[in-house]
XYZ file of C-alpha atoms in Angstrom:
153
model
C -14.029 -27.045 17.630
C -16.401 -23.725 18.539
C -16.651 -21.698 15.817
C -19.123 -18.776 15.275
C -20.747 -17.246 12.132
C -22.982 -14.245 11.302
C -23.812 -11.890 8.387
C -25.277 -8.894 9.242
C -26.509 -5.732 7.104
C -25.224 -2.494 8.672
C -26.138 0.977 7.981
C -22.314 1.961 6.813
C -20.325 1.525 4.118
C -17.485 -1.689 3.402
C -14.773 1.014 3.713
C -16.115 2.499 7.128
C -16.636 -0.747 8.653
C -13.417 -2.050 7.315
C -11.584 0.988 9.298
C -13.595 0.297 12.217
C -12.735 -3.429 12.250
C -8.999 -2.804 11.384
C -8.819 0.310 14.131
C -7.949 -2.814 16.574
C -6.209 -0.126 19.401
C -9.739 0.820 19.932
C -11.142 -2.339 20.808
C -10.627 -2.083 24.542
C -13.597 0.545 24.115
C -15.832 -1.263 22.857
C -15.363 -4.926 21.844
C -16.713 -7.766 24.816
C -14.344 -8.866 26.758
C -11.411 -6.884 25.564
C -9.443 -5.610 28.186
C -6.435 -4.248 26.795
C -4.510 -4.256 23.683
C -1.124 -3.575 22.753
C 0.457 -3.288 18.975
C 3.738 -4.755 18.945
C 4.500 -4.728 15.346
C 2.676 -3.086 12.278
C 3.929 -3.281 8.439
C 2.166 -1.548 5.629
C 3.494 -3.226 2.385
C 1.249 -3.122 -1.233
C -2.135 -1.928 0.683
C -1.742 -4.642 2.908
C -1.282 -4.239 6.957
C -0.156 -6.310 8.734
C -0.178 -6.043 12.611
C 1.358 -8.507 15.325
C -1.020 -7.699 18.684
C -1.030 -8.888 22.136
C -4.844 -8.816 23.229
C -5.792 -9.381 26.974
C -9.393 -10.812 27.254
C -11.432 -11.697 30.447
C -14.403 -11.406 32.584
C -14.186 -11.064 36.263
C -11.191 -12.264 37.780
C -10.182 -14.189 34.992
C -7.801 -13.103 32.471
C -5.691 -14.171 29.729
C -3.351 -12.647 26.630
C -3.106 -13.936 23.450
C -0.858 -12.825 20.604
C -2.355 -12.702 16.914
C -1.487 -11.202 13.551
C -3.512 -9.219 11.777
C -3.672 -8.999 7.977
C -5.761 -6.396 6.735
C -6.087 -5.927 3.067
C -7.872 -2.541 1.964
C -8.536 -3.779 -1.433
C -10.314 -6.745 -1.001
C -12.184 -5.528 2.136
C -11.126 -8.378 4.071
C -9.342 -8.642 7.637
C -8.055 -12.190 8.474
C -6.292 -12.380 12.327
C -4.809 -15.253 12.890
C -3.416 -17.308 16.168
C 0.237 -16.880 17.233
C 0.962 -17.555 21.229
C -0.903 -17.938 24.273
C -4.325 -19.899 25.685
C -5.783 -21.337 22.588
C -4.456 -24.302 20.387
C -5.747 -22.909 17.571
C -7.960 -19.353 16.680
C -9.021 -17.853 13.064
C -10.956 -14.941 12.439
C -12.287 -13.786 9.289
C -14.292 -9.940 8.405
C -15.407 -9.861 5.177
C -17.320 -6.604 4.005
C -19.362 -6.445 0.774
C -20.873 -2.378 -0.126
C -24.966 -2.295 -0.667
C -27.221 0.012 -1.605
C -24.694 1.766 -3.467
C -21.828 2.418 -0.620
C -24.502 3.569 1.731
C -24.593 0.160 3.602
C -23.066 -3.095 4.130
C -22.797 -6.661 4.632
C -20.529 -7.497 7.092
C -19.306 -11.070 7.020
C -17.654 -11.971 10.371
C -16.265 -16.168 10.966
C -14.441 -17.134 14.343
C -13.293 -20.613 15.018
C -10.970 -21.587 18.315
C -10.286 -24.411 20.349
C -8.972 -24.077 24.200
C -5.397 -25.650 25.104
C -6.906 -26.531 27.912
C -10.044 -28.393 28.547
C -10.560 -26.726 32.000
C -9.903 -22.738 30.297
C -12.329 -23.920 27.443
C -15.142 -24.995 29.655
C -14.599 -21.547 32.051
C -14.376 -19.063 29.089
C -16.254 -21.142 26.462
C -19.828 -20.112 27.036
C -18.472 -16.229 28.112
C -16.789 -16.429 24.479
C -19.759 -17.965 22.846
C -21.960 -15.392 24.181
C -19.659 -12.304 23.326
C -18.842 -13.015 19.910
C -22.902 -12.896 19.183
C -23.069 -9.558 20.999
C -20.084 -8.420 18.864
C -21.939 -7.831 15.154
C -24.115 -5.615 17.627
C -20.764 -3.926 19.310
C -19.231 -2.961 15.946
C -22.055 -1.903 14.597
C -22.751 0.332 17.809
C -19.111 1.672 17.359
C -19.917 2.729 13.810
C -23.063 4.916 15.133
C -21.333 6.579 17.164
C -17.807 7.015 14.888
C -20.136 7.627 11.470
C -23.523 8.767 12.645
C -27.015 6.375 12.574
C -26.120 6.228 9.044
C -28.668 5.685 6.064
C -32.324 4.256 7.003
């Protein structure tokens, strides 16, 4: 199964990036190979939201929506989205942030693992996803700049 990992030290805080991450009706703006994005569902219950999204994802002519819920929980500075319907047979994500330098920085801790349905979708979008999910520590952290400032030094 194609998974992904990366740490990376960014110039914002845990709480900034985790209201970047968890701001997911902005991704179309930003993130590779979003397209579109639609919120079908959200639930705030005990500092935890919870959001049920249909994402459309593609390059060129192809395309493709998936539907995933989104749990993000405030308090432990963690968002977790996880597969419900479409393309994939199975798709976890996982954003961990942990504050440096005092709140002026962070370590973001991003994890993706998915698997195709279908053999013939995997080997068309594999590579395309491979490639955009290590362009997307750069993405976020490019959305921060320009939502926060440059940030500390």
């Amino acid at each position: 199964m194609p998974s992904f990992h990366t740490t990376h030290h960014v110039r914002h805080s845990a709480s900034e990036m985790f209201e970047l991450v968890a701001d997911i009706e902005s991704y179309p703006r930003f993130v590779p190979l979003c397209r579109a994005l639609r919120v079908r569902r959200r639930d705030e219950n005990d500092g935890r939201l919870m959001l049920i999204a249909d994402m459309e994802v593609g390059y060129k002519a192809i395309r493709e929506t998936f539907t995933s819920r989104v749990t993000c929980e405030r308090s432990a500075s963690k968002i977790l989205v996880e597969y419900i319907d479409g393309p994939f047979k199975y798709l976890e994500n996982h954003w961990i942030f942990h504050d440096r330098d005092e709140g002026r920085a962070c370590l973001v801790d991003f994890r993706i693992a998915y698997e195709f349905k279908s053999r013939a979708l995997g080997l068309i979008m594999g590579g395309m996803f491979d490639a955009a999910f290590r362009k997307f520590a750069a993405a976020f952290e490019d959305r921060a700049d320009i939502v926060y400032g440059k940030g500390a030094s």
